Amino acid sequence: MVPLLLGVAAIFLGATAQNVSVLQQTLSAHGVAAVYPTDKDFKTVSKAFNERYTFSPIAVAFPTSVAQVSAAVAAGAAQNLEVVARSGGHSYIANGLGGRNGALVVDMSKLKAITVRPANNTAIIETGNRLGDVALALNSKGRAIPHGTCSYVGIGGHSGYGGFGFTSRAWGLTLDTVKSATVVLANGTVVQASSSANPDLFFAIRGASPSFGIVTSIEVQTFPAPPSAIVFQYTWNNLDIKTASNGIASFQTFAATNIPPEFGAELVFTSGDQKGRVNFGLTGAWYGDANLLNSTLAPYLKTLPKNPSSTTITPGSYINSVAVLAAPMALNTSSAPDDPNTFYTKSLMTPSGAPMSNGAITSFVTYMANQGFSSDTDWFVEVELYGGTNSAINAVPLDSAAFAKRDTLFTIQFYASSSNGDPPYPKDGFSFLDGMVASIIDNSPSNWNYGAYLNYIDDRLANAAKLYYGSHYQRLQSIKAALDPKDTFRFPVGVA
Ligand SMILES: Cc1cc2nc3c(=O)[nH]c(=O)nc-3n(C[C@H](O)[C@H](O)[C@H](O)COP(=O)(O)OP(=O)(O)OC[C@H]3O[C@@H](n4cnc5c(N)ncnc54)[C@H](O)[C@@H]3O)c2cc1C
Ligand SMILES: *[C@@H]1O[C@H](CO)[C@@H](O)[C@H](O)[C@H]1NC(C)=O
Ligand SMILES: *[C@@H]1O[C@H](CO)[C@@H](O)[C@H](O)[C@H]1NC(C)=O
Ligand SMILES: *[C@@H]1O[C@H](CO)[C@@H](O)[C@H](O)[C@H]1NC(C)=O
Ligand SMILES: *[C@@H]1O[C@H](CO)[C@@H](O)[C@H](O)[C@H]1NC(C)=O
Ligand SMILES: *[C@@H]1O[C@H](CO)[C@@H](O)[C@H](O)[C@H]1NC(C)=O
């Protein structure tokens, strides 16, 4: 194994040796630090979060200023290299490393400023920051933005493709808070993007940013951190197929009732202890008046078995809720290293106007209960509530940003890792998840207008352009042709 890898690396280096030295000279002329395959740190700085992938970039650059990001992009473009940004490096398919060998990786981790401006409570966030650090910095000023639960995810990738968390029904996706951005284009030019400056670019970076530029900072509209928050986690172990199916169907019905925007939730499924059973969880957070959570949840809990296997209700401050949801990882990401995994993920966004039929739900739960019991992977499924009455995600006009799936009721994440979290990934893990998604789609109308979520990016997805970019794909292609004609920002599942 080792000699083979070395052989491949040698061929690769041989073919590009000249370009590496040109690149090295150009970057160092601009003072841009970079790590190359022959450097001893290379293995560490080119390691993917998803250990299913190993890629060898031509170099990993560490710019310390917007001007250095610009110089790095220009240096890569001049050699026709694939150039990608890396923010938190949590792309499911390692696109922060280029998604293949030979890319110039522009690592943003040295650009970490966060500035809250009291005049209008916008914050300028440089894209080297991760979600936990963003939450801490904003909270120290009494402010917050919507975002996902994992503290180590980077704000760059997260805000470029979406950004869902339990505050999203109240505040929208992370990308909905972006008012302007500083962007390095493929030719190295630094521009502002907002509704008044470069509006096409502003459209594109809110849902498809990696294909259009390197966003060095975003200006976001912050919200007052809620005065209190309650995290709730209920689980019912080993439910039978009928009971668990009813729990999904009644979640759809519940979503259509008048639930307040301060309510965020998802259903979580894992393997049961016996064939034909699943563990069923309800996890979420409540940001409204603490006395009103139980009455808000009651109509849904009434549809589930009376006694959960476990109930954990954690009241506290807003930032405590962010920490509880991120646990066991810390919010301050400089306090401990990241925790990689070896996994495959798929997603399915169900339309509000056409919820899943009882037949689709039953076949989905049957699959989890049977094939899920036999699978040699460690899997979970999350059914995230994007829509429902009063959701801020769905209130945004479809054509105001590239994010293409405003009509979403649920975003379902299907996640299967190797049993111990380390490589190798079991081959049947792919067909296992393909079959799980098919259990829903094959039992839905042939014209069902479902989609998929780019932050759960899947490089094996058929019909990816339509499922990810929907009706916005053609507009994105024409913006791409204008701003990045040589496709410098190219990587798997990008806009081309
Ligand atoms: C443990 C875990 C939990 C998660 N939980 C959630 C969740 O609760 N909600 C949710 O919505 N998502 C969640 N995600 C998905 C997450 O939002 C995506 O993986 C996200 O794209 C990662 O961003 P990143 O910056 O860390 O990744 P990277 O690999 O650095 O980047 C991802 C993509 O964005 C590009 N990119 C990065 N920075 C920039 C930039 N500055 N300008 C332009 N392009 C850039 C990269 O080139 C790459 O194509 C989770 C992921 C993990 C691993
Ligand atoms: C190397 O650089 C030259 C320009 O200097 C470019 O034409 C060529 O495509 C580059 N090769 C690779 C493999 O990127
Ligand atoms: C917020 O205020 C700053 C000045 O403090 C200004 O530069 C910026 O444009 C304002 N942002 C918005 C979205 O109005
Ligand atoms: C995280 O911890 C480090 C070291 O203690 C500290 O310097 C930094 O300010 C903390 N970051 C945040 C966002 O609180
Ligand atoms: C809400 O219900 C939980 C149990 O699910 C209970 O522990 C708590 O006391 C209730 N809260 C209020 C305000 O009634
Ligand atoms: C860089 O690209 C942008 C967008 O296409 C264009 O407006 C600008 O003129 C280009 N700059 C240079 C120096 O070519």
XYZ file of C-alpha atoms in Angstrom, residues 13-410:
398
model
C 5.071 15.633 -8.635
C 7.147 14.901 -11.715
C 4.448 16.152 -14.073
C 4.030 19.445 -12.267
C 7.487 20.067 -10.833
C 7.968 23.206 -12.900
C 4.601 24.625 -11.976
C 5.227 23.954 -8.319
C 8.368 26.048 -8.414
C 6.655 28.867 -10.334
C 3.830 28.738 -7.826
C 6.259 28.715 -4.930
C 8.074 31.776 -6.280
C 4.867 33.698 -6.944
C 3.385 32.958 -3.555
C 6.551 33.786 -1.680
C 6.977 37.012 -3.687
C 3.625 38.053 -2.192
C 4.565 36.823 1.269
C 1.962 34.044 1.184
C 2.989 31.121 3.396
C 2.258 27.717 1.858
C 2.865 24.054 2.529
C 3.965 21.794 -0.353
C 3.902 17.993 -0.739
C 7.584 17.744 0.154
C 7.098 19.644 3.442
C 6.788 17.705 6.664
C 3.491 19.402 7.636
C 1.865 18.482 4.350
C 0.137 15.355 5.607
C -1.453 17.240 8.482
C -2.597 20.266 6.481
C -3.989 18.165 3.633
C -5.967 15.745 5.773
C -9.701 15.539 5.033
C -12.345 15.636 7.791
C -14.038 12.757 5.967
C -11.248 10.175 6.001
C -12.946 8.338 3.124
C -11.006 10.846 0.994
C -7.260 11.380 0.633
C -6.197 14.102 -1.784
C -2.858 15.617 -2.568
C -3.170 19.349 -3.354
C -0.381 21.049 -5.284
C -0.060 23.348 -2.249
C -2.006 24.581 0.754
C -1.639 28.359 1.077
C -2.242 30.257 4.324
C -2.907 33.895 3.394
C -3.103 36.427 6.225
C -4.910 39.220 4.354
C -7.410 39.761 1.561
C -4.533 40.970 -0.638
C -2.746 37.659 -0.059
C -5.897 35.695 -0.908
C -6.052 37.687 -4.127
C -2.391 36.976 -4.893
C -2.885 33.252 -4.245
C -5.939 33.013 -6.509
C -4.143 34.909 -9.276
C -1.096 32.636 -8.937
C -3.256 29.525 -9.251
C -5.325 30.905 -12.124
C -2.179 31.852 -14.034
C -1.212 28.170 -14.092
C -4.694 26.919 -14.838
C -4.829 25.213 -11.499
C -8.061 24.351 -9.759
C -8.339 26.824 -6.860
C -10.543 26.226 -3.822
C -11.077 27.918 -0.487
C -11.013 25.985 2.740
C -12.815 27.449 5.725
C -13.573 24.742 8.311
C -12.669 21.834 6.001
C -15.892 19.950 6.795
C -17.078 19.368 3.229
C -18.540 15.852 3.154
C -16.636 15.158 -0.076
C -13.449 17.049 0.815
C -14.099 19.882 -1.628
C -12.132 22.136 0.724
C -9.136 20.138 -0.569
C -10.376 20.410 -4.147
C -12.337 17.150 -4.287
C -9.491 15.657 -6.383
C -5.708 15.794 -6.567
C -3.688 18.795 -7.664
C -5.738 21.774 -6.448
C -4.360 24.943 -4.929
C -6.027 25.112 -1.523
C -6.459 28.603 -0.072
C -6.881 27.968 3.634
C -8.713 30.845 5.329
C -7.801 29.970 8.927
C -5.561 33.006 9.422
C -8.473 35.369 8.688
C -10.411 35.256 11.898
C -11.624 38.781 12.667
C -15.215 39.212 13.894
C -16.504 42.763 14.353
C -19.984 43.673 15.575
C -21.058 47.182 14.543
C -23.417 48.690 17.108
C -24.882 51.236 14.654
C -26.909 48.570 12.841
C -25.924 45.326 14.587
C -24.336 43.869 11.508
C -21.191 41.817 12.047
C -18.286 41.409 9.684
C -17.089 37.823 9.963
C -13.933 36.685 8.212
C -14.328 33.225 6.751
C -11.486 31.585 8.680
C -13.877 31.341 11.610
C -15.770 28.267 12.715
C -19.352 28.232 13.969
C -18.572 27.776 17.671
C -16.161 30.710 17.696
C -18.646 32.854 15.763
C -21.375 32.032 18.295
C -19.086 32.911 21.232
C -17.912 36.188 19.708
C -21.414 37.379 18.784
C -22.862 36.253 22.098
C -20.286 38.320 23.971
C -22.062 41.324 22.397
C -25.525 39.897 23.111
C -26.013 38.931 19.459
C -26.515 35.735 17.436
C -27.079 34.382 13.921
C -28.723 31.144 12.778
C -26.307 28.251 12.054
C -25.826 24.520 12.434
C -24.892 22.551 15.509
C -21.310 21.389 14.889
C -18.970 24.012 16.339
C -16.054 23.007 14.057
C -17.882 23.620 10.767
C -16.455 26.679 8.966
C -18.579 29.760 8.370
C -17.210 29.914 4.782
C -18.696 26.685 3.454
C -21.717 26.805 5.763
C -22.886 30.292 4.712
C -22.067 29.648 1.070
C -24.486 26.735 0.688
C -27.119 27.225 3.431
C -26.691 26.912 7.181
C -29.545 25.298 9.091
C -29.995 25.185 12.855
C -32.845 25.246 15.330
C -33.050 29.067 15.168
C -33.600 28.883 11.395
C -37.388 28.761 11.549
C -37.159 32.120 13.353
C -34.160 33.700 11.598
C -33.622 31.856 8.304
C -30.543 30.035 7.056
C -27.095 31.465 7.723
C -26.974 32.705 4.127
C -30.193 34.670 4.650
C -28.386 36.914 7.135
C -25.691 37.917 4.622
C -26.077 41.599 3.624
C -22.796 41.994 1.787
C -19.507 40.204 1.257
C -15.947 40.791 0.161
C -15.103 38.365 -2.620
C -11.912 37.502 -4.519
C -12.847 36.651 -8.102
C -11.068 34.136 -10.326
C -8.780 36.787 -11.823
C -7.739 37.916 -8.355
C -9.882 41.080 -8.345
C -11.368 41.940 -4.938
C -14.985 43.126 -5.106
C -17.905 43.847 -2.826
C -21.154 41.990 -3.375
C -24.500 43.245 -2.068
C -27.952 44.066 -3.387
C -26.469 47.251 -4.849
C -22.909 46.188 -5.763
C -22.442 43.252 -8.162
C -25.974 41.930 -7.512
C -25.475 38.824 -9.681
C -22.470 37.816 -7.600
C -24.457 38.597 -4.440
C -27.189 36.241 -5.690
C -24.641 33.518 -6.471
C -22.706 33.574 -3.207
C -25.881 32.945 -1.201
C -26.341 29.306 -2.181
C -23.453 28.516 -4.540
C -20.475 30.602 -3.358
C -17.653 28.040 -3.808
C -18.092 28.144 -7.616
C -17.905 31.943 -7.845
C -15.104 33.237 -5.710
C -13.378 33.147 -2.387
C -15.499 35.020 0.103
C -13.058 36.569 2.548
C -15.693 38.064 4.849
C -19.445 38.311 5.135
C -21.437 41.140 6.647
C -24.354 39.506 8.463
C -27.440 40.956 10.124
C -27.337 39.685 13.697
C -30.264 39.094 16.052
C -30.505 39.764 19.776
C -29.492 36.522 21.541
C -32.778 35.206 22.997
C -33.035 35.758 26.778
C -33.434 32.022 27.367
C -33.411 28.738 25.477
C -34.426 25.153 26.178
C -32.893 22.151 24.434
C -35.166 19.096 24.392
C -34.156 15.530 23.552
C -36.658 12.677 23.685
C -35.953 9.128 22.520
C -38.145 6.088 22.124
C -36.049 2.953 21.629
C -37.080 -0.019 19.486
C -40.331 1.340 18.072
C -42.191 -0.926 15.681
C -42.602 0.151 12.069
C -46.197 1.285 12.417
C -45.596 3.469 15.478
C -42.450 5.059 14.025
C -44.196 5.683 10.684
C -47.075 7.371 12.483
C -44.496 9.559 14.246
C -43.237 10.894 10.900
C -46.717 11.355 9.441
C -47.887 13.222 12.529
C -44.730 15.406 12.436
C -45.876 16.514 8.963
C -49.380 17.224 10.276
C -47.973 19.054 13.311
C -45.824 21.250 11.028
C -48.965 22.510 9.315
C -50.502 23.707 12.590
C -49.718 27.158 13.950
C -46.290 26.369 15.474
C -44.305 29.440 16.564
C -41.087 30.381 14.736
C -39.137 30.051 18.033
C -39.575 26.272 17.757
C -36.863 24.247 15.989
C -36.751 20.455 15.799
C -35.725 17.286 13.983
C -36.509 13.599 14.214
C -33.493 11.314 14.637
C -33.467 7.631 13.668
C -30.863 5.016 14.556
C -30.740 1.235 14.419
C -32.940 -0.645 16.884
C -31.767 -3.667 18.893
C -33.830 -6.069 16.810
C -34.794 -6.434 13.185
C -38.020 -4.594 12.442
C -37.428 -1.878 15.056
C -35.904 1.612 15.058
C -34.877 4.099 17.712
C -36.875 7.285 17.275
C -35.700 10.629 18.659
C -37.139 14.119 18.810
C -34.448 16.763 19.329
C -34.774 20.509 19.137
C -34.647 23.821 20.856
C -37.129 26.419 22.004
C -36.250 30.110 22.095
C -39.593 31.524 23.229
C -41.148 31.983 26.671
C -40.027 28.961 28.738
C -43.576 28.406 29.982
C -44.888 27.845 26.480
C -42.674 24.959 25.316
C -44.799 22.187 26.781
C -48.040 23.453 25.281
C -46.279 23.927 21.931
C -44.941 20.354 21.959
C -48.018 18.718 23.486
C -50.020 18.221 20.257
C -47.061 16.367 18.726
C -46.058 14.363 21.814
C -49.679 13.170 22.041
C -49.158 11.264 18.762
C -46.147 9.327 20.173
C -45.975 6.570 22.810
C -46.577 7.891 26.340
C -43.288 6.995 27.969
C -40.091 7.920 26.125
C -37.018 5.757 26.879
C -35.258 8.968 27.832
C -36.108 12.645 28.213
C -33.538 15.388 28.614
C -34.738 18.958 28.955
C -31.960 21.535 29.351
C -33.015 25.093 30.115
C -30.447 27.887 30.218
C -28.996 30.802 28.354
C -28.910 31.036 24.571
C -25.173 30.290 24.418
C -25.689 27.322 26.720
C -28.130 25.874 24.174
C -25.516 26.277 21.440
C -22.977 24.470 23.670
C -25.407 21.664 24.590
C -26.195 21.031 20.915
C -22.485 21.021 19.987
C -21.463 18.661 22.817
C -19.217 16.739 23.204
C -17.278 19.187 21.023
C -16.408 22.530 22.657
C -17.600 25.864 21.252
C -14.118 27.354 21.355
C -12.434 25.366 18.608
C -8.908 26.343 19.636
C -9.382 24.376 22.856
C -9.254 20.882 21.305
C -8.544 19.214 17.964
C -11.277 18.241 15.524
C -12.703 14.713 15.467
C -12.656 13.221 11.937
C -14.883 10.430 10.638
C -15.185 8.030 7.674
C -18.636 8.375 6.143
C -21.030 8.801 3.255
C -24.038 11.119 3.320
C -27.074 11.760 1.151
C -29.924 14.226 1.507
C -33.500 14.712 0.426
C -35.532 17.907 0.707
C -39.260 17.251 0.718
C -41.608 19.890 -0.729
C -44.095 21.581 1.607
C -46.754 21.429 -1.062
C -46.356 17.656 -1.467
C -45.478 15.980 1.837
C -44.440 12.315 1.930
C -47.315 9.876 1.480
C -48.060 7.257 4.116
C -46.810 4.639 1.646
C -43.456 6.423 1.232
C -43.098 6.874 4.988
C -43.862 3.228 5.739
C -41.432 1.939 3.130
C -38.733 4.315 4.468
C -39.215 3.178 8.072
C -39.414 -0.473 6.998
C -36.060 -0.039 5.261
C -34.451 1.541 8.344
C -35.913 -1.193 10.568
C -34.805 -4.109 8.363
C -31.836 -3.202 6.135
C -30.787 -0.733 8.846
C -30.597 -3.546 11.386
C -28.407 -5.671 9.063
C -26.117 -2.861 7.889
C -22.483 -3.047 8.971
C -22.352 0.763 9.051
C -22.991 3.060 11.988
C -25.878 5.125 10.604
C -28.351 7.808 11.570
C -31.078 9.742 9.809
C -32.159 13.269 10.709
C -35.485 14.668 9.538
C -34.965 18.412 9.980
C -37.935 20.744 10.117
C -37.199 23.573 7.661
C -40.767 24.527 6.939
C -44.076 24.403 8.689
C -46.174 27.407 9.574
C -44.202 30.580 10.387
C -40.824 29.418 9.022
C -38.438 32.241 8.080
C -36.629 29.893 5.660
C -39.698 29.601 3.467
C -40.582 33.302 3.720
C -37.631 34.413 1.570
C -38.561 34.985 -2.097
C -37.133 32.082 -4.148
C -35.299 34.218 -6.685
C -33.600 36.570 -4.219
C -30.692 34.164 -3.571
C -29.181 31.123 -5.274
C -30.400 28.742 -2.540
C -33.006 26.905 -4.570
C -35.287 25.081 -2.153
C -37.476 27.561 -0.308
C -40.486 25.277 -0.472
C -38.890 22.694 1.832
C -40.804 21.020 4.634
C -38.096 18.557 5.719
